[in-house]
Coordinates of C-alpha atoms and ligand atoms in Angstrom, one line a residue:
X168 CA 113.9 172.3 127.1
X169 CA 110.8 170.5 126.3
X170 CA 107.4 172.4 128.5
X171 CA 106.4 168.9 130.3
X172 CA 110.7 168.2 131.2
X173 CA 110.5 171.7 132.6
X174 CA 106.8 171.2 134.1
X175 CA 108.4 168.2 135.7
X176 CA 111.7 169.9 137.2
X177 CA 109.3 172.7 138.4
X178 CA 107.3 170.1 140.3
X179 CA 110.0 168.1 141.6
X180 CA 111.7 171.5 142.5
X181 CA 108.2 172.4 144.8
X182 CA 108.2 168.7 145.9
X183 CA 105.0 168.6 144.1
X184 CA 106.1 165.3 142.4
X185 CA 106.0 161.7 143.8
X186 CA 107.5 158.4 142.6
X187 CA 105.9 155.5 144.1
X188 CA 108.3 152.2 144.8
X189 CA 105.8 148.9 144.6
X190 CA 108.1 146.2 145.2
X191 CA 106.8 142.8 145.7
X192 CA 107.8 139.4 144.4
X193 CA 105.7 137.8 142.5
X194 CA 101.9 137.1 144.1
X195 CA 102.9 139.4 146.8
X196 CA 99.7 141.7 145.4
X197 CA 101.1 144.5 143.8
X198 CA 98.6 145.0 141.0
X199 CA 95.9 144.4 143.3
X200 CA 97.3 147.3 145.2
X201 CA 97.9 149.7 142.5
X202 CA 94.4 149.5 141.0
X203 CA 92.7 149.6 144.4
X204 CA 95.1 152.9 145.0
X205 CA 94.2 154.7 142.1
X206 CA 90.5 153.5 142.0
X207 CA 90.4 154.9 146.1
X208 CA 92.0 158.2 145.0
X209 CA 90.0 158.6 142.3
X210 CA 86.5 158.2 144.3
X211 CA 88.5 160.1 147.3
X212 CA 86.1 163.4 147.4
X213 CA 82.9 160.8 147.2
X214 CA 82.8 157.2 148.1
X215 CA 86.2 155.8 149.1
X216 CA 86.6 155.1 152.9
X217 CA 89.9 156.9 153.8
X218 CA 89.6 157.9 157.2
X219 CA 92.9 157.5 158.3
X220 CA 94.0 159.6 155.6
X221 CA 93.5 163.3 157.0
X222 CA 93.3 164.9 153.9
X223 CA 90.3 162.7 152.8
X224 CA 88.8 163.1 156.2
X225 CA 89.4 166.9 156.3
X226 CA 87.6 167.0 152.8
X227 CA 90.4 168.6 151.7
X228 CA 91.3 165.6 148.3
X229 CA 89.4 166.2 145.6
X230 CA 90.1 163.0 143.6
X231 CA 92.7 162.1 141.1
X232 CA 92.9 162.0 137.2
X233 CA 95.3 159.7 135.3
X234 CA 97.3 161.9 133.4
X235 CA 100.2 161.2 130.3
X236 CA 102.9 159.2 132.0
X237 CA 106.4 161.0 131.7
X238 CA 107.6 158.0 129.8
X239 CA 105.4 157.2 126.7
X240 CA 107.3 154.6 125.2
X241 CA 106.5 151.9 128.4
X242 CA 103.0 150.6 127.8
X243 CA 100.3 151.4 130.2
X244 CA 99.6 149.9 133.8
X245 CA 96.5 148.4 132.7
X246 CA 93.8 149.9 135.0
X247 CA 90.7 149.4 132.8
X248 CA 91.6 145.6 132.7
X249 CA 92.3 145.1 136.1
X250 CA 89.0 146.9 137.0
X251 CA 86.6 145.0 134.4
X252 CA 87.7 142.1 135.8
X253 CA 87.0 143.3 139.1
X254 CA 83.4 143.9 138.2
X255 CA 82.9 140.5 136.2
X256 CA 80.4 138.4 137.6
X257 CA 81.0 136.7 139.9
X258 CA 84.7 139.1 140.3
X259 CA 87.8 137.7 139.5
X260 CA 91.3 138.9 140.3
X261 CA 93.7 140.9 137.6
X262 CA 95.7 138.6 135.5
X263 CA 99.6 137.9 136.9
X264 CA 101.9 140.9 135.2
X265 CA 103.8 139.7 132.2
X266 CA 105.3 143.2 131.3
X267 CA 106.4 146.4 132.7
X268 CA 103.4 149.3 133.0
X269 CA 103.4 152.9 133.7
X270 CA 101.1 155.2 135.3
X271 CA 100.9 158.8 136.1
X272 CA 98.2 160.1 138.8
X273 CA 97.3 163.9 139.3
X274 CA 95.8 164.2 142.9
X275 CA 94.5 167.3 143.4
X276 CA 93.8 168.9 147.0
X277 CA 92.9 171.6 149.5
X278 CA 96.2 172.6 151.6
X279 CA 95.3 173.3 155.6
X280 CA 96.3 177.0 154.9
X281 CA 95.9 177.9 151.6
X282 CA 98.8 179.7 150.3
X283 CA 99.4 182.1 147.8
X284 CA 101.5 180.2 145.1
X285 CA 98.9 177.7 142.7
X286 CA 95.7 179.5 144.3
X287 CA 93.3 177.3 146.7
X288 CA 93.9 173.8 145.0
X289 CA 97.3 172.2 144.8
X290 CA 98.2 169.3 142.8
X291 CA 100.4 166.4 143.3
X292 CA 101.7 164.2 140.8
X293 CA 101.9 160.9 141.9
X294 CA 104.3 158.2 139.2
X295 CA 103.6 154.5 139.5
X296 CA 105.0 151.7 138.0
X297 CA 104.1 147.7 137.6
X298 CA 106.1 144.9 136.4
X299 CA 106.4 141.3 136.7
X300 CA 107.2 140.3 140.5
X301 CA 109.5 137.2 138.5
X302 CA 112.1 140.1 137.0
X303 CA 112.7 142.1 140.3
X304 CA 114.6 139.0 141.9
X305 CA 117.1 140.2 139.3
X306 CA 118.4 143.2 140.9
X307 CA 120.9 141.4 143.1
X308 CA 122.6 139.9 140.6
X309 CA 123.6 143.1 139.7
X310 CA 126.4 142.8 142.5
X311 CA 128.0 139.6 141.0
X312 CA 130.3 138.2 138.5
X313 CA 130.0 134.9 137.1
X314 CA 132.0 133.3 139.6
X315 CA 130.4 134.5 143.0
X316 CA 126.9 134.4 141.3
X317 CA 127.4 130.4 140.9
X318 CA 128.8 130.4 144.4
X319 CA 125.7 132.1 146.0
X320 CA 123.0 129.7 143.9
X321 CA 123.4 127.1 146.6
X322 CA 120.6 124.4 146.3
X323 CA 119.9 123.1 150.0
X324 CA 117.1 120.6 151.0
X325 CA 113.9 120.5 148.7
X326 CA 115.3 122.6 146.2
X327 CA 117.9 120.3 145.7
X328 CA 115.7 117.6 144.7
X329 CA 113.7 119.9 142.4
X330 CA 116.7 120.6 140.6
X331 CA 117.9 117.1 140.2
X332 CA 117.4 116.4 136.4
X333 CA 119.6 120.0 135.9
X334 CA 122.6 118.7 138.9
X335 CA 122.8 115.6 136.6
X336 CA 123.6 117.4 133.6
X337 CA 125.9 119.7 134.9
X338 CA 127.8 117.6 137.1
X339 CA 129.9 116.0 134.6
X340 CA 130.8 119.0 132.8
X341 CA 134.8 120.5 132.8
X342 CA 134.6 124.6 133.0
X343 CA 137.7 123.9 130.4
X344 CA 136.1 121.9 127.7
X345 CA 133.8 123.4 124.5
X346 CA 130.4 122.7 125.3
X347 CA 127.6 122.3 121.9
X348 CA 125.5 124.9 121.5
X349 CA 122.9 123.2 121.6
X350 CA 123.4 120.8 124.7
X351 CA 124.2 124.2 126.6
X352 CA 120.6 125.6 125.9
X353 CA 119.3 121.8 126.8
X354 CA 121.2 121.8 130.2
X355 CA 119.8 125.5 130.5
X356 CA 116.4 124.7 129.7
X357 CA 117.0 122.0 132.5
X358 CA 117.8 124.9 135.2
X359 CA 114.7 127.0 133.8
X360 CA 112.8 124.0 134.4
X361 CA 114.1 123.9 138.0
X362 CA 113.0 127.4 138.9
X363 CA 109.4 126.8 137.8
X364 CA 109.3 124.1 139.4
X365 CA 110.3 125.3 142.5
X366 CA 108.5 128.5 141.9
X367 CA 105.4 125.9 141.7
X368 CA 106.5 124.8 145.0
X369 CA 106.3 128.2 146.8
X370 CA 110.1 129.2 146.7
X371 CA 110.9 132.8 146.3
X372 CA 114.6 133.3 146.2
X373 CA 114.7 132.4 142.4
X374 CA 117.2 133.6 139.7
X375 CA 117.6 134.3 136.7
X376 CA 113.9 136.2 136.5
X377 CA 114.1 136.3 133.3
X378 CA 114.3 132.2 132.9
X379 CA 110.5 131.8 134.4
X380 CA 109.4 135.1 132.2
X381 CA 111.3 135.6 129.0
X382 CA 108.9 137.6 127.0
X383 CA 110.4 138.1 124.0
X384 CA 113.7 136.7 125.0
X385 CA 112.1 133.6 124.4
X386 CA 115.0 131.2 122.9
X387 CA 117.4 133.6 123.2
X388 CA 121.1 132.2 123.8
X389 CA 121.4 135.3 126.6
X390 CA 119.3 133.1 127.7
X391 CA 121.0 130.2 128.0
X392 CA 123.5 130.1 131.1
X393 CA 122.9 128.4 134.5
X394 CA 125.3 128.8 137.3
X395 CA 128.5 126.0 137.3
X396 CA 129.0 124.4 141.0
X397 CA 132.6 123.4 141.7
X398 CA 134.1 126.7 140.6
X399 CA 135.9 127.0 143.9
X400 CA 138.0 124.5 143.0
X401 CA 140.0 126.0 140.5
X402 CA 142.5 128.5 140.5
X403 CA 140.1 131.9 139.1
X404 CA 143.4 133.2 137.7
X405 CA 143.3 130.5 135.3
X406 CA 139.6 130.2 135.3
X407 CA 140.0 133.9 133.6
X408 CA 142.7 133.1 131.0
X409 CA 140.4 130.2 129.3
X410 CA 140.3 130.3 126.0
X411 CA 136.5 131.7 124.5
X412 CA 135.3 128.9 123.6
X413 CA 135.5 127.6 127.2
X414 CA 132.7 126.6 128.9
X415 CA 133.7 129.1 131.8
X416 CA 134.1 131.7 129.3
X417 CA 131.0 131.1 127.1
X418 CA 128.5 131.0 130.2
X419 CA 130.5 134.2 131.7
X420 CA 129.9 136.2 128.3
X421 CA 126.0 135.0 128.6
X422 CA 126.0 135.7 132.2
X423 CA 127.5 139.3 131.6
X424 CA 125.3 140.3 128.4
X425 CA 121.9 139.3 130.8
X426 CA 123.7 141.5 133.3
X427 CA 124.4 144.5 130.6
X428 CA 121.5 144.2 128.2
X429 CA 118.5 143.4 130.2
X430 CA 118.4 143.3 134.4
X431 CA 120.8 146.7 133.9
X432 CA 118.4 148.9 131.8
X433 CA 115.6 147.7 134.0
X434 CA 117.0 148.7 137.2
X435 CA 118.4 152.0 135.5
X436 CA 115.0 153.3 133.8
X437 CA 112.7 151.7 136.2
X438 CA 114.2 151.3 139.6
X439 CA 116.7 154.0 140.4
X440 CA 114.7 157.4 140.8
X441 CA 112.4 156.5 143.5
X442 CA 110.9 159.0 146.6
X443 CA 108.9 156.5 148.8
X444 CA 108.4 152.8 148.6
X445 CA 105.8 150.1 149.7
X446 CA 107.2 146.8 150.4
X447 CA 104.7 144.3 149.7
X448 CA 104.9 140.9 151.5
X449 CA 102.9 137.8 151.0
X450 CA 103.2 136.8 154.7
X451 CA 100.2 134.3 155.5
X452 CA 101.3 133.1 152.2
X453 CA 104.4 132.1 153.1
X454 CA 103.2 131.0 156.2
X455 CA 101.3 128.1 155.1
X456 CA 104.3 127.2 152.9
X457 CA 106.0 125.8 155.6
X458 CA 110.0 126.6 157.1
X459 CA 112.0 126.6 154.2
X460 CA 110.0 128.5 152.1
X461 CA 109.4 131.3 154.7
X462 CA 113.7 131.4 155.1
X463 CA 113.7 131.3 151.5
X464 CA 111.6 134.3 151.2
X465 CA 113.0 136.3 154.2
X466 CA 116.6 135.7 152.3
X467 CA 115.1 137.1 149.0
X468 CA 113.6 139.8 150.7
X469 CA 117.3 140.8 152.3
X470 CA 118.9 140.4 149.2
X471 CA 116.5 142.8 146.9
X472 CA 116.2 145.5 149.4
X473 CA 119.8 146.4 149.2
X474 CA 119.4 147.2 145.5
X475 CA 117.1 150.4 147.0
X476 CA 119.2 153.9 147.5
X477 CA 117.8 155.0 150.8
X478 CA 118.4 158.4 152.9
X479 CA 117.1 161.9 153.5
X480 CA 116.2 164.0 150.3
X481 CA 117.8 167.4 149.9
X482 CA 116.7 169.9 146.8
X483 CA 119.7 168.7 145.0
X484 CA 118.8 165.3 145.3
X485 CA 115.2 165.4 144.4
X486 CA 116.1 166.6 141.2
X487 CA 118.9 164.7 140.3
X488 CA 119.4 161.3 142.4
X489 CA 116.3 160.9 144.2
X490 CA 116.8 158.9 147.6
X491 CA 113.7 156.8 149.1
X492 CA 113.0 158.7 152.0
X493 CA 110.1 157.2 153.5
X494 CA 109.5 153.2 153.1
X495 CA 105.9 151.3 154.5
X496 CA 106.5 147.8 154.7
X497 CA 103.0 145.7 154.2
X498 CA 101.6 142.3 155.2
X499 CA 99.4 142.0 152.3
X500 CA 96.0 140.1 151.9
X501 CA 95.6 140.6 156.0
X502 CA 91.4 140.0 154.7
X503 CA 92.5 136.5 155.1
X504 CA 92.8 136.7 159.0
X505 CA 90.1 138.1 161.4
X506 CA 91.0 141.5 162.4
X507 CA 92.3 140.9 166.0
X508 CA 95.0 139.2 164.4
X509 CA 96.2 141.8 162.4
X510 CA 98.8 143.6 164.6
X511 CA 100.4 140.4 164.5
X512 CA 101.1 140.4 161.0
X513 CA 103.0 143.3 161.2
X514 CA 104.7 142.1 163.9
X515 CA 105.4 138.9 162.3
X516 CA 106.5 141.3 159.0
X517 CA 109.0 143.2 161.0
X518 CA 110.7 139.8 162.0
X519 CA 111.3 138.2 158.8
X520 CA 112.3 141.9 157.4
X521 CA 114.8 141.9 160.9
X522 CA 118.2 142.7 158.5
X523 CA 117.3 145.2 156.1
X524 CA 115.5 147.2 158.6
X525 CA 118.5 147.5 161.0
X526 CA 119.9 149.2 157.8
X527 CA 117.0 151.5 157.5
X528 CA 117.2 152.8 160.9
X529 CA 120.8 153.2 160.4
X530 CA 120.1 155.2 157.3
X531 CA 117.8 157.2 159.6
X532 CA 115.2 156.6 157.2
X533 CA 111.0 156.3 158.9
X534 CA 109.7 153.1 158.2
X535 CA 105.9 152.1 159.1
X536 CA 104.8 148.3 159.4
X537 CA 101.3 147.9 158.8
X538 CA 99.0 145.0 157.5
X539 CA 96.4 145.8 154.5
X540 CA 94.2 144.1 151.6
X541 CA 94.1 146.3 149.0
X542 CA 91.1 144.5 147.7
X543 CA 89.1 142.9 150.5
X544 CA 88.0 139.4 149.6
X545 CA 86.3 138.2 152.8
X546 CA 83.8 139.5 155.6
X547 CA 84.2 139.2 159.3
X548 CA 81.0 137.4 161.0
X549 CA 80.9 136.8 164.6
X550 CA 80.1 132.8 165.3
X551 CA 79.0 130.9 168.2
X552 CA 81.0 128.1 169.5
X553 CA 80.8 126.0 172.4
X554 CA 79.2 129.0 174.1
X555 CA 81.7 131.8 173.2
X556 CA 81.8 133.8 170.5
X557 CA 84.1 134.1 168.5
X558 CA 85.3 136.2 164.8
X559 CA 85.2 134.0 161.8
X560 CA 86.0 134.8 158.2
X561 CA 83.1 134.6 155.3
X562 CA 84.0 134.5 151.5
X563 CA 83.5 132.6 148.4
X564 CA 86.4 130.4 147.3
X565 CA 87.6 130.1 143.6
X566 CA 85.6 127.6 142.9
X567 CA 82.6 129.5 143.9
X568 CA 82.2 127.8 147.2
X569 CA 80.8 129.8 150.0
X570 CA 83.1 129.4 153.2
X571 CA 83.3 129.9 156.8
X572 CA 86.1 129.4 158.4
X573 CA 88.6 129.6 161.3
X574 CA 92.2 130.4 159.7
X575 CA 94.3 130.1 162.8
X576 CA 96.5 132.1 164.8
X577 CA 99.3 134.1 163.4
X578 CA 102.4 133.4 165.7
X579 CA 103.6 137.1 167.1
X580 CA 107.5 136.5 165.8
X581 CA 109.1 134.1 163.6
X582 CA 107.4 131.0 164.3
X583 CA 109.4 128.1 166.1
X584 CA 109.5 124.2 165.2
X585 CA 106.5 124.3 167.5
X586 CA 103.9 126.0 164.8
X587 CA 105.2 124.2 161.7
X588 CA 104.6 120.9 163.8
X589 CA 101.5 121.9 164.2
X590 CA 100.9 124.0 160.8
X591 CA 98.4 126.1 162.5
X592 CA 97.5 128.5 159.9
X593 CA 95.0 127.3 156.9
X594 CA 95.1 129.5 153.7
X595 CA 91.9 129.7 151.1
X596 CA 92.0 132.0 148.3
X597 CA 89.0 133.7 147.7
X598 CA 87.2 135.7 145.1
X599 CA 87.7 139.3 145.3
X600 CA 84.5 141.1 147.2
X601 CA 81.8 142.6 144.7
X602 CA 82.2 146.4 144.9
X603 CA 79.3 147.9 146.3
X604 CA 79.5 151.9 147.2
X605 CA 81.9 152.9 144.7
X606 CA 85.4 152.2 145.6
X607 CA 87.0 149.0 146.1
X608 CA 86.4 147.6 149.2
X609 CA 89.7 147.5 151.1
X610 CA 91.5 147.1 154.7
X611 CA 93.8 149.8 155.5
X612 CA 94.8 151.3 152.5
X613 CA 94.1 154.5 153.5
X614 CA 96.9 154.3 156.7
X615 CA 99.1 153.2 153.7
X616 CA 98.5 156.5 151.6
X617 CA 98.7 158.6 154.7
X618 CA 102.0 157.6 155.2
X619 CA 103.2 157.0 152.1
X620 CA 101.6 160.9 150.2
X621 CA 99.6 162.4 153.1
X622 CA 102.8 164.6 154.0
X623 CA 102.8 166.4 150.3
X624 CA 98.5 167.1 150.8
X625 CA 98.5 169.4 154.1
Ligands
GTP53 N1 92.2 138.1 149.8 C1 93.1 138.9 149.1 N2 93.8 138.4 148.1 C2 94.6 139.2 147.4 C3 94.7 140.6 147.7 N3 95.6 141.1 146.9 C4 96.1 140.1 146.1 N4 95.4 139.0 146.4 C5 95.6 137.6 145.8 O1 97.0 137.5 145.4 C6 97.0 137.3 144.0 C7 98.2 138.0 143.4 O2 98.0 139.4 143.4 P1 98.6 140.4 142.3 O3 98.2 141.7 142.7 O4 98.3 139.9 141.0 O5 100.2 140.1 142.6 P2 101.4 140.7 141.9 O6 102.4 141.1 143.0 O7 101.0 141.8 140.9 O8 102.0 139.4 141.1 P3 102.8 139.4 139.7 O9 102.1 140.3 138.7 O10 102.8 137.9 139.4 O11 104.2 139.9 140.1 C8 95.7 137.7 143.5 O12 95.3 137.1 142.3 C9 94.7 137.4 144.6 O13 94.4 136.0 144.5 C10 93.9 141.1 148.8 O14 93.9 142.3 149.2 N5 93.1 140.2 149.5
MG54 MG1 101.2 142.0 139.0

């Protein structure tokens, strides 16, 4: 066996090992959290604030190191990128993920009692992973065939009209007939075109993942499918005896080769060996998106998280089919609310994430809400109006604008007709904070890491 497989097993063995689940759709700040995690661990024994991480209050964490990653043919999370851009003037955010992008921490520490096995410092080895937000929408439709997968792309309301040109096309079509080539990748281009645009309009719930990111699948016929509406009304007994030229059969073949050939390896090398996971939510985001889009993204949400293999870890599993065994669930960006509404967020998280965590606790498996911004964009100031005081937010916008400013209350559960009447909740993206004393400046991230790694540093 190769020394670094055997290193590994050791380490998993010990429980000295960690793999990190990130899961967020897209925007929902997952790169934003991974480089503030690693650059927080790395200034851990110095300049990061992590007092609600014991282990960093005890003085006990050291730092961290990026170390080889265990798989060297997946490109790099790219840290230095995310972190020169970070320290631009004026800041700007990281860049939106087109790829996938490993990384592999080694956190070193001072156990409570020191022990006899590794001496006075312990290390724990902590694997990350980013990709696109776009491609992890994918998982679910693991669970289909052709058939039910066209069922379950129902377009309702506003997505309905943003679809039209693509409902036009394929509504005279016969699931019988031969179909050209080439009018089926203009009718799929017409669907692709559909999902960006309701992606542009805040939608979440969008598949194929691979239509609004192709990379290099760019023009690529496995590529060119969209779901066929009116299936139900044929027989699928004789839907499956069509001839190959079909239309039914062509799309299925496409549908089944995307299935096989890319969202299957993904989820198998990426997404199946995971200890703990963060689930990061765009929350306020979706809040000032309006009804359908926060339905939309609670439904998504549902849908993904039973792609996740939850339960309690033995030995056995650890080594060979690691369970999630502890899960944070996170409001992200909570810099964009004044502090005393923060609580609320998680609240507010725990509602729309109401199905899958009935699950959880079913599965027995500890789940923490919690609100964070991994990289703080906005100060608290205190303001006085019509005699009271009162917390107000302070940050520069995009366009360089310095801002004060009020965002509204965050309802406590999922809002009624009565807030998105009133559409009480105002939404300004700001440039990230410049770094001043070291480490990123950040709201809870250290509660995060306690929960998610501070069991494997006492
Ligand atoms: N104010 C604030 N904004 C944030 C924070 N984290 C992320 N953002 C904003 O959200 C945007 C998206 O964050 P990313 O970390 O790139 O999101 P992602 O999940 O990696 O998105 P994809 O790579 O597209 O899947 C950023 O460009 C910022 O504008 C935060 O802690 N505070
Ligand atoms: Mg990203």
């Amino acid at each position: 066996m190769p020394p670094k497989l055997t290193r590994d097993l050791l380490e998993r063995g010990r429980d000295q090992q960690l793999r990190l689940a990130v899961t967020g759709l897209s925007r929902a700040g997952k790169t934003a959290f991974l480089t503030s995690l690693v650059d927080q661990l790395r200034h851990a024994g110095l300049e990061a604030r992590l007092d609600l991480l014991p282990a960093a209050r005890e003085g006990r964490l050291l730092g961290a190191r990026r170390v080889e990653q265990q798989d060297l043919g997946v490109p790099r999370f790219p840290f230095d990128r995310a972190m020169t851009a970070l320290d631009d003037s004026p800041p700007r955010w990281p860049e939106p993920t087109r790829g996938i992008g490993e990384l592999r921490l080694s956190i070193r520490y001072r156990p409570r009692r020191p022990g006899w096995i590794g001496g006075d410092v312990r290390r724990l080895t902590l694997d990350l992973f980013d990709y696109p937000g776009e491609w992890l929408l994918d998982l679910p439709l693991l669970g289909h065939d052709f058939a039910s997968w066209s069922r379950a792309q129902t377009l309702e309301g506003e997505r309905a009209a943003l679809f039209a040109d693509w409902r036009r096309e394929v509504a005279g079509l016969d699931p019988t007939q031969h179909v050209e080539e080439s009018r089926l990748a203009e009718i799929a281009e017409r669907y692709a075109e559909g999902l960006r645009a309701a992606r542009e309009a805040g939608f979440s719930d969008l598949q194929p993942g691979r239509f609004l990111l192709p990379g290099e699948l760019e023009g690529a016929p496995v590529l060119q499918f969209f779901p066929l509406p009116g299936l139900a009304e044929h027989d699928p007994a004789s839907l499956e005896r069509l001839p190959p030229e079909s239309l039914y059969a062509t799309l299925t073949r496409r549908f089944r080769h995307y299935q096989q050939h890319i969202v299957k390896p993904f989820y198998h090398e990426h997404f199946r060996r995971f200890d703990r996971q963060i689930v990061l939510v765009d929350v306020l985001g979706a809040l000032n998106a309006g009804p359908e889009r926060f339905e939309d993204l609670s439904r998504a949400l549902s849908r993904l998280m039973q792609s996740f293999d939850y339960g309690k870890r033995s030995l056995l599993s650890r080594l060979f089919a690691p369970r999630i065994d502890r899960l944070a669930i996170a409001a992200t960006k909570a810099d964009h609310v004044t502090p005393e509404q923060h609580g609320r967020l998680g609240e507010l998280l725990e509602a729309l994430l109401a199905e899958p965590l009935k699950d959880l606790r079913f599965a027995d498996v500890p789940v923490r809400a919690l609100s964070l911004a991994s990289i703080r964009a906005t100060e608290t100031r205190e303001v006085e109006q019509r005699g009271r005081r009162q917390p107000a937010l302070h940050g520069t916008t995009l366009a360089g604008e310095e801002t004060l400013l009020f965002p509204g209350e965050v309802p406590k559960r999922l809002p009624g007709e009565d807030f998105w009447r009133r559409q009480g909740f105002t939404f300004t993206a700001f440039r990230p904070l410049p770094r001043t004393d070291g480490a990123l400046p950040h709201i809870r991230m250290d509660a995060a890491l306690d929960w998610l790694i501070g069991d494997k540093l006492t």
